[in-house]
PDB file of C-alpha atoms and ligand atoms in Angstrom:
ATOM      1  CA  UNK D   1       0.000   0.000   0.000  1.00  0.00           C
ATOM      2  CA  UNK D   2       3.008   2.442   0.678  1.00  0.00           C
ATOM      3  CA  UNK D   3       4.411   1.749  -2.669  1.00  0.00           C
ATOM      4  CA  UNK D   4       0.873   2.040  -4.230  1.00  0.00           C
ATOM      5  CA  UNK D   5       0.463   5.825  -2.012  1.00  0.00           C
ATOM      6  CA  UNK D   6       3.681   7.051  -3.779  1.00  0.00           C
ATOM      7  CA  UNK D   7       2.539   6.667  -7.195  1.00  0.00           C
ATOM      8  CA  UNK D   8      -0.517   9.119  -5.994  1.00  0.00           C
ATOM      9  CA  UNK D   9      -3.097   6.777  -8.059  1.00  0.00           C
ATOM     10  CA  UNK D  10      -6.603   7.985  -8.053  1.00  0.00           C
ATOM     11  CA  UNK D  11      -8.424   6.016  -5.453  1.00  0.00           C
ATOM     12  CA  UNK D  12     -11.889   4.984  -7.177  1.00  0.00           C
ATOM     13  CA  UNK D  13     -14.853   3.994  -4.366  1.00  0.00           C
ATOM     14  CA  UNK D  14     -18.300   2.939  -5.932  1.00  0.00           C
ATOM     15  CA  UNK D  15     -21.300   3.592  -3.837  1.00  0.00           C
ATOM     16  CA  UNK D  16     -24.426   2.453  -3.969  1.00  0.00           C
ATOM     17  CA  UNK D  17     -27.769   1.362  -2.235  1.00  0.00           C
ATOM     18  CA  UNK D  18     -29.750  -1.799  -1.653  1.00  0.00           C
ATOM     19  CA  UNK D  19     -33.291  -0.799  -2.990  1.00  0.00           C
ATOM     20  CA  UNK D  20     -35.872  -2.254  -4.445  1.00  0.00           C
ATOM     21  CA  UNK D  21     -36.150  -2.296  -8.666  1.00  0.00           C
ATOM     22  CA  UNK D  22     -39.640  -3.596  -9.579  1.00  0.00           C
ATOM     23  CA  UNK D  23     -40.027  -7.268  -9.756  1.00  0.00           C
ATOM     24  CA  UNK D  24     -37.621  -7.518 -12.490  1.00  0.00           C
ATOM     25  CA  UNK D  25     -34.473  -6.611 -11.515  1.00  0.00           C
ATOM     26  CA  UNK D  26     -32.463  -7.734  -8.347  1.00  0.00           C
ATOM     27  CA  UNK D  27     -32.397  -5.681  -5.211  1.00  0.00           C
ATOM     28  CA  UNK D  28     -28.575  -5.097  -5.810  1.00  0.00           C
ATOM     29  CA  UNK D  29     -28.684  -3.021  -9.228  1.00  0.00           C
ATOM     30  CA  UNK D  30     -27.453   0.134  -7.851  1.00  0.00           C
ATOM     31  CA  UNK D  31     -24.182  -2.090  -6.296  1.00  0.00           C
ATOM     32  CA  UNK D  32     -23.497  -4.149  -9.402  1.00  0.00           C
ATOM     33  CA  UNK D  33     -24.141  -1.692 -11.647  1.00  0.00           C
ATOM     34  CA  UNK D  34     -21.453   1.147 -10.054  1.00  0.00           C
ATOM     35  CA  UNK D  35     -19.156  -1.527  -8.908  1.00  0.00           C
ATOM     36  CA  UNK D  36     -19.028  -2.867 -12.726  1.00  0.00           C
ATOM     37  CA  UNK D  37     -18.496   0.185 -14.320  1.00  0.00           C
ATOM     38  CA  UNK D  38     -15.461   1.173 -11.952  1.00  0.00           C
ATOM     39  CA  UNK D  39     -13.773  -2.109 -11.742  1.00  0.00           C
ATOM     40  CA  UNK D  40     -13.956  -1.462 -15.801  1.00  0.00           C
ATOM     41  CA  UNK D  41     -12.423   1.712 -15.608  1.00  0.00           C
ATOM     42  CA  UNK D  42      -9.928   0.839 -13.255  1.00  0.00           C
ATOM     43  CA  UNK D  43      -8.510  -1.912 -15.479  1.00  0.00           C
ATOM     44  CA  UNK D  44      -8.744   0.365 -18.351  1.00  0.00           C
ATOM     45  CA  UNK D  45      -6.418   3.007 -16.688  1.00  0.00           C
ATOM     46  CA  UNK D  46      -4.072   0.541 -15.419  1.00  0.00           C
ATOM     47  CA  UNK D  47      -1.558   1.928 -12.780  1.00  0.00           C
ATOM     48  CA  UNK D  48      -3.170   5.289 -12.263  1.00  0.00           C
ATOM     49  CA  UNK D  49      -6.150   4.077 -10.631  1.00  0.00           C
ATOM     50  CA  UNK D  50      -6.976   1.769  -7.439  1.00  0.00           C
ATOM     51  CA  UNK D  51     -10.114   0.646  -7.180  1.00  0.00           C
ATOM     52  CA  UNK D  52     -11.864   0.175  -3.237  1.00  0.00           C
ATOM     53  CA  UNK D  53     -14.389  -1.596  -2.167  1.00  0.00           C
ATOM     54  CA  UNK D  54     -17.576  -0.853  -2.776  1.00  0.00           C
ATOM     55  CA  UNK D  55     -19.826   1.259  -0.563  1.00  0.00           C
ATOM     56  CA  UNK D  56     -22.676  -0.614  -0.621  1.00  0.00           C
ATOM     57  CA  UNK D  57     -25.249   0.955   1.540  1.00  0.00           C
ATOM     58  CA  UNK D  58     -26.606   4.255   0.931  1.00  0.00           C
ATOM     59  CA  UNK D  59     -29.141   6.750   2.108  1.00  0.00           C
ATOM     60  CA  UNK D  60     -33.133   5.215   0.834  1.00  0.00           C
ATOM     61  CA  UNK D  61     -35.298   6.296   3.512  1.00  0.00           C
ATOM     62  CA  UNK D  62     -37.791   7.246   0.874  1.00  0.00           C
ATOM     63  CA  UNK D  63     -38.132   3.246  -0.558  1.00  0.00           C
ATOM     64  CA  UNK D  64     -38.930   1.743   2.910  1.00  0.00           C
ATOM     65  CA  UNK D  65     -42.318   1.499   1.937  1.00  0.00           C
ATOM     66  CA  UNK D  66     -40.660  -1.048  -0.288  1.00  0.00           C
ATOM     67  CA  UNK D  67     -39.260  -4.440   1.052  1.00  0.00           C
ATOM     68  CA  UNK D  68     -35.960  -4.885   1.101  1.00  0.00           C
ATOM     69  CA  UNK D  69     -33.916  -1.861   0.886  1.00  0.00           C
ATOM     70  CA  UNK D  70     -31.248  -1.187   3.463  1.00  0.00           C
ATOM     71  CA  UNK D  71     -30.976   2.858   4.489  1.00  0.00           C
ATOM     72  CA  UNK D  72     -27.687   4.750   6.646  1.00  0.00           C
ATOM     73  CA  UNK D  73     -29.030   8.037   7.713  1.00  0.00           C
ATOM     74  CA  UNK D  74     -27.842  10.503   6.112  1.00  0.00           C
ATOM     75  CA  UNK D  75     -24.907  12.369   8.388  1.00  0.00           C
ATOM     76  CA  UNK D  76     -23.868   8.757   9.015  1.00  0.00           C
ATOM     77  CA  UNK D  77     -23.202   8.040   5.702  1.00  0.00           C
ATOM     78  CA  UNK D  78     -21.265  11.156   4.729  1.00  0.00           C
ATOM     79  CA  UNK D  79     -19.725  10.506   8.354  1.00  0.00           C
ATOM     80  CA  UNK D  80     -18.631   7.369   6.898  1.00  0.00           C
ATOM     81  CA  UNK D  81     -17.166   8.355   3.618  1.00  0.00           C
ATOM     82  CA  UNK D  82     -15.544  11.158   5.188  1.00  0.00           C
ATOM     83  CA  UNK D  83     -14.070   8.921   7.631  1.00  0.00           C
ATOM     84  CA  UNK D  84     -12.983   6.409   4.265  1.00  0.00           C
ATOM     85  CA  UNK D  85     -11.260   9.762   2.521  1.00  0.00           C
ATOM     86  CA  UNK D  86      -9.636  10.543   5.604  1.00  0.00           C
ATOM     87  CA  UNK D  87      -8.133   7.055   5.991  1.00  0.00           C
ATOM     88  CA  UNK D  88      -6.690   7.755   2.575  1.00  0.00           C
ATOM     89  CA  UNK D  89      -5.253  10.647   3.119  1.00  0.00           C
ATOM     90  CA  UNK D  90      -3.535   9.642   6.357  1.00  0.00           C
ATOM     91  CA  UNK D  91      -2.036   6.708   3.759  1.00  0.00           C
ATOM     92  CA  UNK D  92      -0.701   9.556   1.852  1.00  0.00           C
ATOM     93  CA  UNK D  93      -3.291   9.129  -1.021  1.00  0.00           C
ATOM     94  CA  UNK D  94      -4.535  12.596  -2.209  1.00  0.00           C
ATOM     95  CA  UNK D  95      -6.701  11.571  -5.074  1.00  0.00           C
ATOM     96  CA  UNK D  96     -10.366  10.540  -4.822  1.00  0.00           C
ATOM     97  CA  UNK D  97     -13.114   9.550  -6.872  1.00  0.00           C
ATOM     98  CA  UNK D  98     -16.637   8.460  -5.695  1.00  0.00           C
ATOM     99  CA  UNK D  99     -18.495   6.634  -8.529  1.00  0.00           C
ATOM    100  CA  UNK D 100     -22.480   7.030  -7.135  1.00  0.00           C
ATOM    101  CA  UNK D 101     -24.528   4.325  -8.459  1.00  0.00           C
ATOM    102  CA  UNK D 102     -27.475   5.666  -6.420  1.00  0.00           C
ATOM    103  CA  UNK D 103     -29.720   9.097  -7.191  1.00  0.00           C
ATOM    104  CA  UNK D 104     -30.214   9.831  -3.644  1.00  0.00           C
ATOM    105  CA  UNK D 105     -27.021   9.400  -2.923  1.00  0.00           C
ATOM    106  CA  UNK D 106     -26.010  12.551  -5.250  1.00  0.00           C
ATOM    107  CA  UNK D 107     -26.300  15.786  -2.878  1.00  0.00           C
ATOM    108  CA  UNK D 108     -24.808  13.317   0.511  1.00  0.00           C
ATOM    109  CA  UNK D 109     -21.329  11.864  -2.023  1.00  0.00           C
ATOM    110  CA  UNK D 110     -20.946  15.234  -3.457  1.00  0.00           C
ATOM    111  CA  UNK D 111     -20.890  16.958   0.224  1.00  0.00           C
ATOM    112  CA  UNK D 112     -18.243  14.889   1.421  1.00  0.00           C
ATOM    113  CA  UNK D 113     -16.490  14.993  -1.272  1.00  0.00           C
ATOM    114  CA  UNK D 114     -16.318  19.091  -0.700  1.00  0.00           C
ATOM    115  CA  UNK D 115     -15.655  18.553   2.669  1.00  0.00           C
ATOM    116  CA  UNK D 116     -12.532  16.337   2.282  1.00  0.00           C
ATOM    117  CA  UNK D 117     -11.279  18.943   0.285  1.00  0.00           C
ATOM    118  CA  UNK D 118     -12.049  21.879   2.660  1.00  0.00           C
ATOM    119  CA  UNK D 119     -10.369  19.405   5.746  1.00  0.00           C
ATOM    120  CA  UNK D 120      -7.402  18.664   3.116  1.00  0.00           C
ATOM    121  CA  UNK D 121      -6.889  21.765   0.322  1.00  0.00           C
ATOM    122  CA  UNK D 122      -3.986  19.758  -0.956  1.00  0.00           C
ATOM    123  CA  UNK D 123      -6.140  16.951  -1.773  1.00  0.00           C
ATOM    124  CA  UNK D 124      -9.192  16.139  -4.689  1.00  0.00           C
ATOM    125  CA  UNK D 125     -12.150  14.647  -3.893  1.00  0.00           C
ATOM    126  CA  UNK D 126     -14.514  14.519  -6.737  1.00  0.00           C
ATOM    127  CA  UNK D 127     -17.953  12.689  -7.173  1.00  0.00           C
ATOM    128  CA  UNK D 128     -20.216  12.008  -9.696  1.00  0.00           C
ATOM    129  CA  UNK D 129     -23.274  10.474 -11.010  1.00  0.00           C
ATOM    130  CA  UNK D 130     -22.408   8.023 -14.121  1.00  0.00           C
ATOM    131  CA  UNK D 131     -23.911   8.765 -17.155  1.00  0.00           C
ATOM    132  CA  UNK D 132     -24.928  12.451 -17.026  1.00  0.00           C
ATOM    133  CA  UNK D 133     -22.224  13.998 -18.301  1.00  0.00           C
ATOM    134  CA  UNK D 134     -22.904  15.864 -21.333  1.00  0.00           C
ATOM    135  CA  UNK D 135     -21.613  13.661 -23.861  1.00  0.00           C
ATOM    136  CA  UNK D 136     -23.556  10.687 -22.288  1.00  0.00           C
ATOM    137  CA  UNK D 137     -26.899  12.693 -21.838  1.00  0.00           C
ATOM    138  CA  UNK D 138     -26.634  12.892 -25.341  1.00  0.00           C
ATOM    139  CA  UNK D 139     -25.960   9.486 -26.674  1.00  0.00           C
ATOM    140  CA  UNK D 140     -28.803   8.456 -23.900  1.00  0.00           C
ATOM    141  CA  UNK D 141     -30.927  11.391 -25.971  1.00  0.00           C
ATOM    142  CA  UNK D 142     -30.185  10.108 -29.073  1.00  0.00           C
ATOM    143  CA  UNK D 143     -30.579   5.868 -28.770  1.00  0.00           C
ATOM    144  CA  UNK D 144     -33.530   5.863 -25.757  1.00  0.00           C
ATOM    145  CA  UNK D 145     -36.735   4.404 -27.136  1.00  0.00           C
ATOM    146  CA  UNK D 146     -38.798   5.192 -23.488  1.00  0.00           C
ATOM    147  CA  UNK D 147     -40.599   8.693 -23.395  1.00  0.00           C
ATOM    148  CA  UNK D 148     -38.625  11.550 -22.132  1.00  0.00           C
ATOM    149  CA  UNK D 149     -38.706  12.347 -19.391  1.00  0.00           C
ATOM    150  CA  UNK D 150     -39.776   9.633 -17.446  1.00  0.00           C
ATOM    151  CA  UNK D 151     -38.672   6.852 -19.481  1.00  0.00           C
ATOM    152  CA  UNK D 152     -35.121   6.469 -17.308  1.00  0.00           C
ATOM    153  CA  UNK D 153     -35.777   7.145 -13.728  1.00  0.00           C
ATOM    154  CA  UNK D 154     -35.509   3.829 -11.924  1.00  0.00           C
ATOM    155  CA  UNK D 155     -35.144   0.064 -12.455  1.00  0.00           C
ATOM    156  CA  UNK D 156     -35.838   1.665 -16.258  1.00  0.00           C
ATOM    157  CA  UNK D 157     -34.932   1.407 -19.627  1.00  0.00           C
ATOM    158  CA  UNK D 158     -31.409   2.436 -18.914  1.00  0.00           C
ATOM    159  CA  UNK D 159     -30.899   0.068 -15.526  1.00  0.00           C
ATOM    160  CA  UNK D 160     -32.705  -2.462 -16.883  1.00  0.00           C
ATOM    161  CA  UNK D 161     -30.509  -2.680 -20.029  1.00  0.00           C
ATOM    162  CA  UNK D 162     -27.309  -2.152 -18.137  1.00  0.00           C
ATOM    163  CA  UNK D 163     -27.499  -4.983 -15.900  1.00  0.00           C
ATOM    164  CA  UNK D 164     -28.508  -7.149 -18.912  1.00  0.00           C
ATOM    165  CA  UNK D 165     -25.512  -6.356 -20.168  1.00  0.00           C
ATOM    166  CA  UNK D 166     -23.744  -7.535 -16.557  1.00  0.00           C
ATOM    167  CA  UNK D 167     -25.735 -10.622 -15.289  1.00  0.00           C
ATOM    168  CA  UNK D 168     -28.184 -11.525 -17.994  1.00  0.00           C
ATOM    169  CA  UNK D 169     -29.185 -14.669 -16.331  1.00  0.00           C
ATOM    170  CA  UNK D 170     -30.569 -12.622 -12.947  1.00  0.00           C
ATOM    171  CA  UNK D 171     -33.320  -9.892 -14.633  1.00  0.00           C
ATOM    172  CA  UNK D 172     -36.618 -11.607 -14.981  1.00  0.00           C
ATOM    173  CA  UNK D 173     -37.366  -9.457 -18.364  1.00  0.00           C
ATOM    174  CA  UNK D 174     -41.160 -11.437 -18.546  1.00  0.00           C
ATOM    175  CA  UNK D 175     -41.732  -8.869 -15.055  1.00  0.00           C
ATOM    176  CA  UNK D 176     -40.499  -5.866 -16.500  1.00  0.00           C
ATOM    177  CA  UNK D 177     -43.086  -2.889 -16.518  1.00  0.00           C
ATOM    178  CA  UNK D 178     -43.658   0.367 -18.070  1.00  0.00           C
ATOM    179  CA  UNK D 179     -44.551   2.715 -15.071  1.00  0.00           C
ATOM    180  CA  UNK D 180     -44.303   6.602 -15.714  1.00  0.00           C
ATOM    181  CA  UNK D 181     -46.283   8.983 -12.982  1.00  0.00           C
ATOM    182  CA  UNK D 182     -48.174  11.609 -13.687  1.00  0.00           C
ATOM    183  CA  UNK D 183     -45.787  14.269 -12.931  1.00  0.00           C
ATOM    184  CA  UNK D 184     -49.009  17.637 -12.584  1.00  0.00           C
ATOM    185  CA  UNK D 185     -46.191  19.817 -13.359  1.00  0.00           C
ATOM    186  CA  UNK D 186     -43.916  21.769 -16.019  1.00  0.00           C
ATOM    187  CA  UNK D 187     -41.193  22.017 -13.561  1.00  0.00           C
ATOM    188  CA  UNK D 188     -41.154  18.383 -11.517  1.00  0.00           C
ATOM    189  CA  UNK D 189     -40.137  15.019 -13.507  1.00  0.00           C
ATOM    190  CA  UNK D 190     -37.913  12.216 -12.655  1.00  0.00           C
ATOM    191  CA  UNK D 191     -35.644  10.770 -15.110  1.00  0.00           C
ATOM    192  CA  UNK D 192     -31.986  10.557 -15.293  1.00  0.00           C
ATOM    193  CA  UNK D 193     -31.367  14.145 -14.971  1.00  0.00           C
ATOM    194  CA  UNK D 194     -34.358  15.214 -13.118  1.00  0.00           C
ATOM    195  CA  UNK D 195     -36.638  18.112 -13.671  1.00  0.00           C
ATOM    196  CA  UNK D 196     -35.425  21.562 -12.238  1.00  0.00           C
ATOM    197  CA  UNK D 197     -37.700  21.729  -9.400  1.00  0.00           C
ATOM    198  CA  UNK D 198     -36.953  18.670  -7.011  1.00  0.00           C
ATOM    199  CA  UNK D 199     -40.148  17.467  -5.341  1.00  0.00           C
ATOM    200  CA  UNK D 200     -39.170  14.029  -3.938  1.00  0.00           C
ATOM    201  CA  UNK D 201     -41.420  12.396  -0.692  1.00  0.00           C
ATOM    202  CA  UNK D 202     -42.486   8.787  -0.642  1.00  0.00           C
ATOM    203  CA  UNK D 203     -41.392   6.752  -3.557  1.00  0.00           C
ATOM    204  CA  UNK D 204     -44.613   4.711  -3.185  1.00  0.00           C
ATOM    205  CA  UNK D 205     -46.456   8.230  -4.025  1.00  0.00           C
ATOM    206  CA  UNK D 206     -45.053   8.205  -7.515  1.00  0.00           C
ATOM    207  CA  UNK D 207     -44.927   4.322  -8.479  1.00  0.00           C
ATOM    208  CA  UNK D 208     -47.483   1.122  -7.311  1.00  0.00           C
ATOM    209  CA  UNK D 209     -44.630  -1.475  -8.754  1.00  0.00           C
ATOM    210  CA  UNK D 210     -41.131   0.856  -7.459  1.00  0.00           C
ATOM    211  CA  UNK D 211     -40.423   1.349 -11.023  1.00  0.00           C
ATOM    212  CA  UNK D 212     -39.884   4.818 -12.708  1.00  0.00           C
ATOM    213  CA  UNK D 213     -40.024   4.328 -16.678  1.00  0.00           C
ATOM    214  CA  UNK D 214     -39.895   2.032 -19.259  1.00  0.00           C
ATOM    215  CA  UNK D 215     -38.386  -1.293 -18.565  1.00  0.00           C
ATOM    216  CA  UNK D 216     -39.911  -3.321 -20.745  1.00  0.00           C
ATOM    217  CA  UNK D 217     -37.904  -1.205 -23.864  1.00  0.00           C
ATOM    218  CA  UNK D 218     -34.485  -1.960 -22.273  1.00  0.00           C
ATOM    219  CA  UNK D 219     -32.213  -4.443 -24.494  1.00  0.00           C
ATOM    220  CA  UNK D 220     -29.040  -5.955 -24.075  1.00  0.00           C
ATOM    221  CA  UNK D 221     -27.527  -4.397 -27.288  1.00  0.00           C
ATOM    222  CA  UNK D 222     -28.209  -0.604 -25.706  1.00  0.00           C
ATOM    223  CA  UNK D 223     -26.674  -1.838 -22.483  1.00  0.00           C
ATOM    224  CA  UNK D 224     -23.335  -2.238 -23.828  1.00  0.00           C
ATOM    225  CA  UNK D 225     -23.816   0.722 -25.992  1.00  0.00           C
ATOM    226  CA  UNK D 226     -24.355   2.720 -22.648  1.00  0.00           C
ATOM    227  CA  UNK D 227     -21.885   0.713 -20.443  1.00  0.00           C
ATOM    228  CA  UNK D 228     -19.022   1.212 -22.699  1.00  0.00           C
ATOM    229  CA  UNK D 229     -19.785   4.922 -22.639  1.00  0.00           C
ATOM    230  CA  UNK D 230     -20.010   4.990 -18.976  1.00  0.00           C
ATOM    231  CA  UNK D 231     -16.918   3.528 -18.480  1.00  0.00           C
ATOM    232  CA  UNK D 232     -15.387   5.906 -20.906  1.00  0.00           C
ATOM    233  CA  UNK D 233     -16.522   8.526 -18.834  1.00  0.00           C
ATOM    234  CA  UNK D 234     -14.954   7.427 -15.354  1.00  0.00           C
ATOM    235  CA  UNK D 235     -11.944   6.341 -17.259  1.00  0.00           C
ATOM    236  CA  UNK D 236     -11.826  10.490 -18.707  1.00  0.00           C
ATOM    237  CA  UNK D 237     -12.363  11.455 -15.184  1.00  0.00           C
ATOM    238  CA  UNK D 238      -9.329   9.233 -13.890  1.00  0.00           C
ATOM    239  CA  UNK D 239      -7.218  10.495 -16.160  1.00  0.00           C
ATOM    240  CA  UNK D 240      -8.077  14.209 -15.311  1.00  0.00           C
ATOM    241  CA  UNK D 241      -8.279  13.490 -11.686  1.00  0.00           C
ATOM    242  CA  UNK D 242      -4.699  11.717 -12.287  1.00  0.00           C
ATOM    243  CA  UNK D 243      -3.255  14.334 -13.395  1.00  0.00           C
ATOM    244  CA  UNK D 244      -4.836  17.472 -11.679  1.00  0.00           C
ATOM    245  CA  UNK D 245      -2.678  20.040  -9.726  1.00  0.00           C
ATOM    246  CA  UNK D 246      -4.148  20.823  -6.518  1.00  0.00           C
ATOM    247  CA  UNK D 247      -5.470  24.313  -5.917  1.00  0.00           C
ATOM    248  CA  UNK D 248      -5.391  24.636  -2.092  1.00  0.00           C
ATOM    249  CA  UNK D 249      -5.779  29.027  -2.094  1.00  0.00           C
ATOM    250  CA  UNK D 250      -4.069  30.802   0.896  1.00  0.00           C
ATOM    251  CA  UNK D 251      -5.614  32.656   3.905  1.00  0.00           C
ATOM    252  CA  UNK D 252      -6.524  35.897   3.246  1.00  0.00           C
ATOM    253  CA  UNK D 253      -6.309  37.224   6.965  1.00  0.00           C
ATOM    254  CA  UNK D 254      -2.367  37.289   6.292  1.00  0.00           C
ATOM    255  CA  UNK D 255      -0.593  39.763   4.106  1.00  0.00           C
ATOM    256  CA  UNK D 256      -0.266  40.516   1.147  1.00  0.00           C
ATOM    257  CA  UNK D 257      -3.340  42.019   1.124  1.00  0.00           C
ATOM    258  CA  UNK D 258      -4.647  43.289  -2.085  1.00  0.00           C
ATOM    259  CA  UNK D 259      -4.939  47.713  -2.373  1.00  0.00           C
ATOM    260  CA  UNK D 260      -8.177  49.297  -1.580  1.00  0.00           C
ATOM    261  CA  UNK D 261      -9.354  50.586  -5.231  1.00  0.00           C
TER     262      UNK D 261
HETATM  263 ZN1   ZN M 301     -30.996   1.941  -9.238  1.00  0.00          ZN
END
């Protein structure tokens, strides 16, 4: 691991959920399908990249209604990556990358992301949610066959087709369902990027099966179309990350002080 710290690889932690994904897909989507694409990426940027364990728990309270998922209140579960970046940097690793598998899991990865940085300015932290990246909002824009929005949400076209392309033998396709609410609004939809005005509550107040779009579109062929892609985007953001100078600023209650204009 010393040897590993010097060569100041990015360190690249999945995290996920256990949640339920309709009757179709198994209750470990979110886990398989981030853990997948960053053991892919990893390989693919051989030497400048370390891939960790997966964080496989992640903040659902709004599924409970649901059986079977597993939720870490929220301060815990920043408390706990924090505590996982910290670790790192204690190692000597300065580099991080959360790969978030899990929607609800955006604002709580990207916050402790930011606040390894502000603890360590020397350090990166970055997170991100795979797949909604420009580029990749685009190719989903441009091959999707489920109405937009609504169409990729959850356990959808795009989930369902991704973890065809993993494990084949464990999605139950002949259970698959097309399930889209009736959003009532201009402003609040769920789909991959969401709408701009985020209205959340119970996830059994928007869907009777726990689905959110289309999965009965979802194909093998598009989910290595879309896997590849993802995994071209975390192995772009390990390269950047790899490479990335840190920008660490200075305290401004110590000279040089800039001239009153
Ligand atoms: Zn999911």
């Amino acid at each position: 691991m010393a040897e590993w710290a010097q060569r100041d690889p990015v360190c690249v932690i999945p995290v996920a959920t256990l949640e339920d994904h309709g009757y179709h897909l198994p209750i470990d989507t979110d886990v398989v399908i981030a853990e997948t694409l960053a053991d892919l990426a990893v390989q693919r940027c051989e030497g400048r990249a370390l891939l960790l364990p997966t964080v496989t728990h992640g903040y659902t309270p709004h599924h409970m209604d649901f059986p079977g998922p597993i939720t870490i209140d929220w301060k815990t579960f920043v408390d706990g990556l924090l505590d996982i970046g910290r670790s790192l940097f204690r190692h000597r690793f300065s580099r991080i990358l959360f790969v978030n598998g899990h929607g609800s899991n955006v604002p709580l990865v990207e916050m402790a992301a930011r606040l390894l940085m502000v603890e360590r300015p020397e350090a990166t932290a970055a997170s991100f949610w795979y797949l909604s990246g420009p580029e990749s909002a685009e190719l989903l824009r441009s091959t999707r066959d489920s109405d937009s929005p609504g169409g990729m949400a959850h356990a959808c076209e795009l989930e369902t087709s991704l973890y065809l392309a993993i494990k084949p033998e464990l999605v139950q396709m002949g259970k698959a369902v097309r399930e889209i609410p009736d959003w009532g609004s201009e402003n609040v939809w769920m789909d991959w990027n969401d709408g701009p005005l985020s209205v959340k509550g119970a996830w059994s107040g928007w869907t009777e099966s726990g689905v959110m779009g289309d999965a009965t579109v979802a194909t093998v062929e598009k989910g290595r179309l879309w896997l590849d892609r993802a995994v071209a985007e975390i192995a772009g953001y390990i390269d950047e990350l790899a490479e990335r100078a840190p920008r660490p600023g200075r305290d401004h209650h110590e000279p040089p002080w800039e001239e009153p204009r």
